[in-house]
Amino acid sequence: MAFITVDSVSKEFKVEVKQRGVIGKLRSLVRPHIVTRQAVRHISFSVEEGEIIGYLGPNGAGKSTMIKMLCGIMHPSSGHIQVNGCIPYKERRKFSMTIGVVFGQRSQLWWDLPAIDSLELYKDIYKVSSTSYKRSLNEFNELLDLHEFAHTPVRQLSLGQRMRMELAAAMLHHPQILFLDEPTIGLDIMVKEKIRDFILQWNKQRKTTVILTTHDVIDIERLCNRILIINSGEMAFDGSAKELEQLYTKEKQIIVTFKEAIDWLPPLLHATVQWREGNQICFAVERSEDVQEVIKRIVNSYEVTDIQIRGADLESIIKQVYQTGKRDDVHEVVYSHFS
Ligand SMILES: Nc1ncnc2c1ncn2[C@@H]1O[C@H](COP(=O)(O)OP(=O)(O)OP(=O)(O)O)[C@@H](O)[C@H]1O
Ligand SMILES: [Mg+2]
């Protein structure tokens, strides 16, 4: 059995659709219009210990819903989840000792207390020994510079300061698994880097398994060994960034700057001219295996001052997956007196 197993998990929410106008409101009181919202549809995947998984998808794809099910806050409508030998929503107390959770949009700290007091409270909740607490605080300080704002009340912390505190609170008991739902949202580049380094260091030193959702491509490039892309609640891709690139990048561009403008070029095997401008010519090559051969032929015959190779960037590839896997029937009416 894998470290984390998600087997054909679905989650649906029943929500009331509010009617417009006074008459609509009265109707809603008497006969509410209920629809089922399918947030997660038959998702299956497994994760091995020590992996860092990027759980991606457009807004409303069902990422936060899956994270909530994985950490036991919500239970699935159908299917099975097992994390580190536990069924998360059934064994919440035991399970919570093994996981750390950070929601970028929600705080787990005590709003009115100095930030450090929240850590002290978590120390007691998780029964962390004083020696281990001191050692962890030193490590957090080194990686996240907590001492700069440790005695400031949480409500006065900036977003970047609070997120660093949230991460420290989530890792105080050294959980084996860390769930992060948009941990870098709204943060400046420096704080993002600190948080990424922190995650990488814990993963490397302690084999902490990480599942994170993010809309930041740099988070994905820097952190994730594997990417899962969800669209309209369904799995659209499971693999590495490299595999994703190979699957979706149709061609590479080679932009060559010649020493002098070239009037005529003999046809090149595997490459077609896309555009020319001054001394520059852009060649399109369909298969990345052919790039080296094309470059060799050009530099053997001409004087070249610069060569740039461009493939599709990760962001545009992910955009393609989002566009191809989209479905429009996310909301299904199950019960209505007015339809
Ligand atoms: N408690 C809830 N009650 C009703 N519908 C919900 C609830 N939570 C989520 N949903 C719906 O489920 C769908 C998936 O929501 P979810 O928050 O999981 O998306 P997400 O992928 O995290 O999006 P984002 O990138 O915007 O954070 C959405 O259509 C959302 O409106
Ligand atoms: Mg979300």
GROMACS .gro file of C-alpha atoms and ligand atoms in nm:
model
  371
    1MET     CA    1   0.000   0.000   0.000
    2ALA     CA    2   0.135   0.342  -0.098
    3PHE     CA    3   0.199   0.613   0.164
    4ILE     CA    4  -0.107   0.806   0.041
    5THR     CA    5  -0.381   0.632  -0.159
    6VAL     CA    6  -0.677   0.813  -0.311
    7ASP     CA    7  -0.914   0.567  -0.476
    8SER     CA    8  -1.198   0.691  -0.695
    9VAL     CA    9  -1.282   0.978  -0.461
   10SER     CA   10  -1.576   1.209  -0.537
   11LYS     CA   11  -1.717   1.498  -0.340
   12GLU     CA   12  -2.044   1.670  -0.404
   13PHE     CA   13  -2.205   1.961  -0.226
   14LYS     CA   14  -2.577   2.028  -0.214
   15VAL     CA   15  -2.630   2.400  -0.244
   16GLU     CA   16  -2.937   2.618  -0.260
   17VAL     CA   17  -2.970   2.847  -0.560
   18LYS     CA   18  -3.115   3.176  -0.442
   19GLN     CA   19  -3.408   3.306  -0.649
   20ARG     CA   20  -3.410   3.671  -0.755
   21GLY     CA   21  -3.665   3.935  -0.654
   22VAL     CA   22  -3.919   3.939  -0.373
   23ILE     CA   23  -4.133   3.664  -0.528
   24GLY     CA   24  -3.825   3.451  -0.590
   25LYS     CA   25  -3.717   3.493  -0.227
   26LEU     CA   26  -4.064   3.389  -0.104
   27ARG     CA   27  -4.058   3.086  -0.337
   28SER     CA   28  -3.714   2.992  -0.202
   29LEU     CA   29  -3.857   2.991   0.149
   30VAL     CA   30  -4.136   2.753   0.053
   31ARG     CA   31  -3.962   2.535  -0.205
   32PRO     CA   32  -3.585   2.576  -0.209
   33HIS     CA   33  -3.410   2.514  -0.540
   34ILE     CA   34  -3.131   2.269  -0.458
   35VAL     CA   35  -2.850   2.174  -0.695
   36THR     CA   36  -2.562   1.934  -0.660
   37ARG     CA   37  -2.219   2.073  -0.718
   38GLN     CA   38  -1.968   1.805  -0.817
   39ALA     CA   39  -1.642   1.942  -0.680
   40VAL     CA   40  -1.433   1.622  -0.716
   41ARG     CA   41  -1.505   1.341  -0.966
   42HIS     CA   42  -1.359   0.992  -0.927
   43ILE     CA   43  -1.005   1.104  -0.854
   44SER     CA   44  -0.744   0.831  -0.800
   45PHE     CA   45  -0.373   0.866  -0.732
   46SER     CA   46  -0.109   0.742  -0.494
   47VAL     CA   47   0.190   0.915  -0.339
   48GLU     CA   48   0.511   0.763  -0.205
   49GLU     CA   49   0.686   0.887   0.108
   50GLY     CA   50   0.915   1.185   0.039
   51GLU     CA   51   0.745   1.303  -0.280
   52ILE     CA   52   0.658   1.671  -0.332
   53ILE     CA   53   0.335   1.682  -0.531
   54GLY     CA   54   0.199   1.992  -0.703
   55TYR     CA   55  -0.180   1.961  -0.705
   56LEU     CA   56  -0.279   2.207  -0.975
   57GLY     CA   57  -0.591   2.325  -1.150
   58PRO     CA   58  -0.784   2.637  -1.242
   59ASN     CA   59  -1.003   2.822  -0.988
   60GLY     CA   60  -1.285   2.600  -0.872
   61ALA     CA   61  -1.122   2.278  -1.001
   62GLY     CA   62  -1.160   2.106  -0.664
   63LYS     CA   63  -0.807   2.138  -0.521
   64SER     CA   64  -0.890   2.279  -0.177
   65THR     CA   65  -1.175   2.028  -0.145
   66MET     CA   66  -0.926   1.742  -0.204
   67ILE     CA   67  -0.676   1.890   0.046
   68LYS     CA   68  -0.955   1.916   0.305
   69MET     CA   69  -1.046   1.549   0.246
   70LEU     CA   70  -0.680   1.443   0.266
   71CYS     CA   71  -0.635   1.614   0.602
   72GLY     CA   72  -0.963   1.486   0.744
   73ILE     CA   73  -1.160   1.813   0.761
   74MET     CA   74  -1.412   1.677   0.506
   75HIS     CA   75  -1.516   1.327   0.419
   76PRO     CA   76  -1.556   1.206   0.061
   77SER     CA   77  -1.906   1.148  -0.082
   78SER     CA   78  -1.768   0.823  -0.229
   79GLY     CA   79  -1.434   0.648  -0.272
   80HIS     CA   80  -1.154   0.581  -0.025
   81ILE     CA   81  -0.862   0.777   0.114
   82GLN     CA   82  -0.580   0.632   0.317
   83VAL     CA   83  -0.293   0.845   0.441
   84ASN     CA   84  -0.001   0.688   0.628
   85GLY     CA   85  -0.219   0.395   0.737
   86CYS     CA   86  -0.508   0.618   0.859
   87ILE     CA   87  -0.847   0.704   0.718
   88PRO     CA   88  -0.817   1.080   0.775
   89TYR     CA   89  -1.174   1.179   0.867
   90LYS     CA   90  -1.226   0.874   1.090
   91GLU     CA   91  -0.910   0.893   1.301
   92ARG     CA   92  -0.873   1.269   1.332
   93ARG     CA   93  -0.692   1.295   1.665
   94LYS     CA   94  -0.428   1.030   1.592
   95PHE     CA   95  -0.401   1.148   1.233
   96SER     CA   96  -0.352   1.516   1.319
   97MET     CA   97  -0.029   1.428   1.504
   98THR     CA   98   0.120   1.307   1.174
   99ILE     CA   99   0.027   1.597   0.948
  100GLY     CA  100   0.096   1.968   0.916
  101VAL     CA  101  -0.150   2.191   0.733
  102VAL     CA  102  -0.119   2.547   0.601
  103PHE     CA  103  -0.403   2.721   0.423
  104GLY     CA  104  -0.276   3.040   0.258
  105GLN     CA  105  -0.622   3.196   0.289
  106ARG     CA  106  -0.692   3.100   0.649
  107SER     CA  107  -0.499   3.139   0.973
  108GLN     CA  108  -0.437   2.873   1.235
  109LEU     CA  109  -0.284   3.119   1.479
  110TRP     CA  110  -0.446   3.299   1.773
  111TRP     CA  111  -0.527   3.641   1.635
  112ASP     CA  112  -0.489   3.849   1.953
  113LEU     CA  113  -0.182   3.679   2.099
  114PRO     CA  114   0.182   3.754   2.023
  115ALA     CA  115   0.286   3.517   1.743
  116ILE     CA  116   0.524   3.320   1.964
  117ASP     CA  117   0.238   3.238   2.207
  118SER     CA  118   0.062   3.046   1.928
  119LEU     CA  119   0.372   2.832   1.891
  120GLU     CA  120   0.377   2.774   2.270
  121LEU     CA  121   0.013   2.665   2.255
  122TYR     CA  122   0.083   2.425   1.968
  123LYS     CA  123   0.378   2.291   2.170
  124ASP     CA  124   0.129   2.188   2.442
  125ILE     CA  125  -0.138   2.062   2.200
  126TYR     CA  126   0.111   1.838   2.020
  127LYS     CA  127   0.297   1.748   2.343
  128VAL     CA  128   0.632   1.858   2.202
  129SER     CA  129   0.918   1.829   2.456
  130SER     CA  130   1.097   2.149   2.561
  131THR     CA  131   1.424   2.030   2.410
  132SER     CA  132   1.264   1.953   2.074
  133TYR     CA  133   1.072   2.285   2.085
  134LYS     CA  134   1.391   2.485   2.143
  135ARG     CA  135   1.574   2.300   1.867
  136SER     CA  136   1.285   2.358   1.623
  137LEU     CA  137   1.263   2.729   1.714
  138ASN     CA  138   1.634   2.769   1.635
  139GLU     CA  139   1.583   2.598   1.302
  140PHE     CA  140   1.275   2.807   1.218
  141ASN     CA  141   1.463   3.124   1.308
  142GLU     CA  142   1.747   3.029   1.081
  143LEU     CA  143   1.525   2.953   0.786
  144LEU     CA  144   1.232   3.190   0.837
  145ASP     CA  145   1.369   3.476   1.054
  146LEU     CA  146   1.082   3.447   1.303
  147HIS     CA  147   1.264   3.644   1.572
  148GLU     CA  148   1.197   3.967   1.379
  149PHE     CA  149   0.826   3.955   1.466
  150ALA     CA  150   0.784   3.678   1.724
  151HIS     CA  151   0.643   3.915   1.990
  152THR     CA  152   0.404   4.105   1.761
  153PRO     CA  153   0.033   4.016   1.794
  154VAL     CA  154  -0.077   3.802   1.500
  155ARG     CA  155  -0.335   4.058   1.387
  156GLN     CA  156  -0.053   4.311   1.332
  157LEU     CA  157   0.166   4.078   1.123
  158SER     CA  158   0.207   4.137   0.752
  159LEU     CA  159   0.092   3.853   0.525
  160GLY     CA  160   0.451   3.737   0.465
  161GLN     CA  161   0.531   3.738   0.838
  162ARG     CA  162   0.211   3.551   0.921
  163MET     CA  163   0.273   3.284   0.656
  164ARG     CA  164   0.619   3.215   0.799
  165MET     CA  165   0.462   3.176   1.146
  166GLU     CA  166   0.187   2.949   1.004
  167LEU     CA  167   0.452   2.723   0.852
  168ALA     CA  168   0.646   2.707   1.180
  169ALA     CA  169   0.325   2.623   1.371
  170ALA     CA  170   0.241   2.349   1.119
  171MET     CA  171   0.586   2.188   1.147
  172LEU     CA  172   0.644   2.220   1.522
  173HIS     CA  173   0.557   1.853   1.587
  174HIS     CA  174   0.768   1.732   1.292
  175PRO     CA  175   0.480   1.578   1.094
  176GLN     CA  176   0.561   1.326   0.821
  177ILE     CA  177   0.318   1.490   0.579
  178LEU     CA  178   0.266   1.856   0.499
  179PHE     CA  179  -0.043   1.982   0.317
  180LEU     CA  180  -0.011   2.334   0.177
  181ASP     CA  181  -0.303   2.509   0.010
  182GLU     CA  182  -0.163   2.811  -0.176
  183PRO     CA  183   0.118   2.879   0.073
  184THR     CA  184   0.279   3.157  -0.135
  185ILE     CA  185  -0.035   3.347  -0.237
  186GLY     CA  186   0.018   3.725  -0.217
  187LEU     CA  187   0.378   3.703  -0.092
  188ASP     CA  188   0.677   3.899  -0.221
  189ILE     CA  189   0.959   3.721  -0.406
  190MET     CA  190   1.191   3.711  -0.103
  191VAL     CA  191   0.934   3.555   0.130
  192LYS     CA  192   0.830   3.308  -0.141
  193GLU     CA  193   1.192   3.199  -0.172
  194LYS     CA  194   1.226   3.157   0.207
  195ILE     CA  195   0.915   2.941   0.216
  196ARG     CA  196   1.030   2.730  -0.081
  197ASP     CA  197   1.374   2.677   0.077
  198PHE     CA  198   1.208   2.579   0.403
  199ILE     CA  199   0.990   2.318   0.230
  200LEU     CA  200   1.284   2.179   0.031
  201GLN     CA  201   1.505   2.155   0.338
  202TRP     CA  202   1.244   1.967   0.544
  203ASN     CA  203   1.174   1.735   0.254
  204LYS     CA  204   1.543   1.664   0.201
  205GLN     CA  205   1.644   1.624   0.564
  206ARG     CA  206   1.338   1.448   0.703
  207LYS     CA  207   1.177   1.292   0.394
  208THR     CA  208   0.861   1.496   0.467
  209THR     CA  209   0.595   1.422   0.205
  210VAL     CA  210   0.443   1.743   0.068
  211ILE     CA  211   0.122   1.803  -0.125
  212LEU     CA  212   0.076   2.161  -0.231
  213THR     CA  213  -0.168   2.359  -0.440
  214THR     CA  214  -0.043   2.672  -0.607
  215HIS     CA  215  -0.106   2.904  -0.901
  216ASP     CA  216   0.262   3.004  -0.906
  217VAL     CA  217   0.464   2.832  -1.180
  218ILE     CA  218   0.792   2.902  -0.999
  219ASP     CA  219   0.665   2.709  -0.695
  220ILE     CA  220   0.605   2.416  -0.928
  221GLU     CA  221   0.940   2.441  -1.103
  222ARG     CA  222   1.137   2.480  -0.781
  223LEU     CA  223   0.955   2.231  -0.562
  224CYS     CA  224   0.754   1.961  -0.732
  225ASN     CA  225   0.885   1.621  -0.844
  226ARG     CA  226   0.542   1.540  -0.973
  227ILE     CA  227   0.241   1.736  -1.095
  228LEU     CA  228  -0.124   1.637  -1.079
  229ILE     CA  229  -0.353   1.860  -1.284
  230ILE     CA  230  -0.722   1.865  -1.201
  231ASN     CA  231  -0.984   2.018  -1.421
  232SER     CA  232  -1.354   2.046  -1.338
  233GLY     CA  233  -1.296   1.792  -1.060
  234GLU     CA  234  -1.132   1.531  -1.289
  235MET     CA  235  -0.771   1.421  -1.323
  236ALA     CA  236  -0.623   1.570  -1.641
  237PHE     CA  237  -0.253   1.487  -1.594
  238ASP     CA  238  -0.028   1.291  -1.357
  239GLY     CA  239   0.348   1.299  -1.416
  240SER     CA  240   0.665   1.506  -1.397
  241ALA     CA  241   0.705   1.858  -1.541
  242LYS     CA  242   0.935   1.708  -1.806
  243GLU     CA  243   0.672   1.451  -1.910
  244LEU     CA  244   0.413   1.728  -1.926
  245GLU     CA  245   0.641   1.930  -2.150
  246GLN     CA  246   0.708   1.634  -2.381
  247LEU     CA  247   0.338   1.559  -2.408
  248TYR     CA  248   0.228   1.912  -2.490
  249THR     CA  249   0.520   2.083  -2.661
  250LYS     CA  250   0.483   2.020  -3.030
  251GLU     CA  251   0.784   2.211  -3.154
  252LYS     CA  252   1.095   2.397  -3.050
  253GLN     CA  253   1.212   2.726  -3.193
  254ILE     CA  254   1.579   2.788  -3.272
  255ILE     CA  255   1.656   3.155  -3.314
  256VAL     CA  256   1.991   3.199  -3.487
  257THR     CA  257   2.174   3.532  -3.516
  258PHE     CA  258   2.412   3.515  -3.813
  259LYS     CA  259   2.722   3.734  -3.843
  260GLU     CA  260   2.575   3.873  -4.166
  261ALA     CA  261   2.226   3.873  -4.315
  262ILE     CA  262   2.162   3.553  -4.510
  263ASP     CA  263   1.975   3.595  -4.839
  264TRP     CA  264   1.928   3.233  -4.922
  265LEU     CA  265   1.947   2.910  -4.723
  266PRO     CA  266   1.934   2.559  -4.870
  267PRO     CA  267   1.636   2.365  -4.724
  268LEU     CA  268   1.728   2.217  -4.387
  269LEU     CA  269   1.621   1.867  -4.291
  270HIS     CA  270   1.378   1.865  -3.990
  271ALA     CA  271   1.356   2.249  -3.974
  272THR     CA  272   1.139   2.513  -4.139
  273VAL     CA  273   1.196   2.887  -4.141
  274GLN     CA  274   0.931   3.060  -3.927
  275TRP     CA  275   1.045   3.419  -3.961
  276ARG     CA  276   1.351   3.630  -4.050
  277GLU     CA  277   1.447   3.975  -3.929
  278GLY     CA  278   1.783   4.141  -4.008
  279ASN     CA  279   2.055   3.891  -3.922
  280GLN     CA  280   1.814   3.666  -3.731
  281ILE     CA  281   1.627   3.362  -3.856
  282CYS     CA  282   1.382   3.160  -3.647
  283PHE     CA  283   1.361   2.789  -3.734
  284ALA     CA  284   1.084   2.562  -3.610
  285VAL     CA  285   1.185   2.205  -3.528
  286GLU     CA  286   0.910   1.952  -3.468
  287ARG     CA  287   1.094   1.700  -3.253
  288SER     CA  288   1.333   1.807  -2.975
  289GLU     CA  289   1.564   1.515  -3.070
  290ASP     CA  290   1.639   1.697  -3.397
  291VAL     CA  291   1.748   2.026  -3.239
  292GLN     CA  292   2.113   1.928  -3.201
  293GLU     CA  293   2.143   1.807  -3.562
  294VAL     CA  294   1.987   2.127  -3.702
  295ILE     CA  295   2.223   2.347  -3.498
  296LYS     CA  296   2.524   2.142  -3.608
  297ARG     CA  297   2.434   2.188  -3.976
  298ILE     CA  298   2.390   2.564  -3.938
  299VAL     CA  299   2.712   2.632  -3.746
  300ASN     CA  300   2.912   2.410  -3.984
  301SER     CA  301   2.806   2.621  -4.283
  302TYR     CA  302   2.767   2.977  -4.146
  303GLU     CA  303   2.923   3.220  -3.903
  304VAL     CA  304   2.685   3.247  -3.611
  305THR     CA  305   2.699   3.496  -3.319
  306ASP     CA  306   2.409   3.370  -3.106
  307ILE     CA  307   2.165   3.079  -3.077
  308GLN     CA  308   1.854   3.066  -2.858
  309ILE     CA  309   1.635   2.758  -2.818
  310ARG     CA  310   1.277   2.810  -2.704
  311GLY     CA  311   1.014   2.556  -2.610
  312ALA     CA  312   0.672   2.632  -2.468
  313ASP     CA  313   0.710   2.753  -2.109
  314LEU     CA  314   0.547   2.557  -1.826
  315GLU     CA  315   0.283   2.825  -1.774
  316SER     CA  316   0.152   2.806  -2.131
  317ILE     CA  317   0.161   2.424  -2.124
  318ILE     CA  318  -0.044   2.419  -1.803
  319LYS     CA  319  -0.285   2.667  -1.966
  320GLN     CA  320  -0.331   2.424  -2.256
  321VAL     CA  321  -0.419   2.142  -2.016
  322TYR     CA  322  -0.668   2.369  -1.837
  323GLN     CA  323  -0.833   2.458  -2.168
  324THR     CA  324  -0.854   2.104  -2.305
  325GLY     CA  325  -0.992   1.936  -1.993
  326LYS     CA  326  -1.265   2.190  -1.912
  327ARG     CA  327  -1.624   2.073  -1.873
  328ASP     CA  328  -1.931   2.291  -1.858
  329ASP     CA  329  -2.163   2.062  -1.665
  330VAL     CA  330  -2.013   2.113  -1.320
  331HIS     CA  331  -2.348   2.207  -1.176
  332GLU     CA  332  -2.616   1.943  -1.213
  333VAL     CA  333  -2.970   2.018  -1.107
  334VAL     CA  334  -3.099   1.732  -0.897
  335TYR     CA  335  -3.407   1.877  -0.740
  336SER     CA  336  -3.615   2.170  -0.855
  337HIS     CA  337  -3.982   2.262  -0.840
  338PHE     CA  338  -3.941   2.535  -1.095
  339SER     CA  339  -3.764   2.359  -1.381
  340LIG     N1  340  -1.849   2.410   0.134
  340LIG     C1  341  -1.888   2.417   0.006
  340LIG     N2  342  -2.020   2.421  -0.026
  340LIG     C2  343  -2.059   2.427  -0.154
  340LIG     N3  344  -1.977   2.428  -0.261
  340LIG     C3  345  -1.845   2.424  -0.236
  340LIG     C4  346  -1.793   2.418  -0.102
  340LIG     N4  347  -1.658   2.414  -0.109
  340LIG     C5  348  -1.626   2.417  -0.240
  340LIG     N5  349  -1.738   2.423  -0.316
  340LIG     C6  350  -1.743   2.425  -0.464
  340LIG     O1  351  -1.665   2.317  -0.513
  340LIG     C7  352  -1.591   2.357  -0.627
  340LIG     C8  353  -1.443   2.337  -0.601
  340LIG     O2  354  -1.401   2.429  -0.501
  340LIG     P1  355  -1.251   2.431  -0.443
  340LIG     O3  356  -1.247   2.533  -0.335
  340LIG     O4  357  -1.209   2.293  -0.409
  340LIG     O5  358  -1.171   2.483  -0.571
  340LIG     P2  359  -1.016   2.516  -0.587
  340LIG     O6  360  -0.964   2.427  -0.694
  340LIG     O7  361  -0.949   2.512  -0.455
  340LIG     O8  362  -1.020   2.664  -0.645
  340LIG     P3  363  -0.921   2.791  -0.617
  340LIG     O9  364  -0.805   2.777  -0.710
  340LIG    O10  365  -1.008   2.907  -0.656
  340LIG    O11  366  -0.884   2.791  -0.473
  340LIG     C9  367  -1.631   2.500  -0.656
  340LIG    O12  368  -1.733   2.500  -0.754
  340LIG    C10  369  -1.684   2.551  -0.522
  340LIG    O13  370  -1.782   2.650  -0.539
  341MG      MG  371  -0.856   2.654  -0.336
   0.00000   0.00000   0.00000
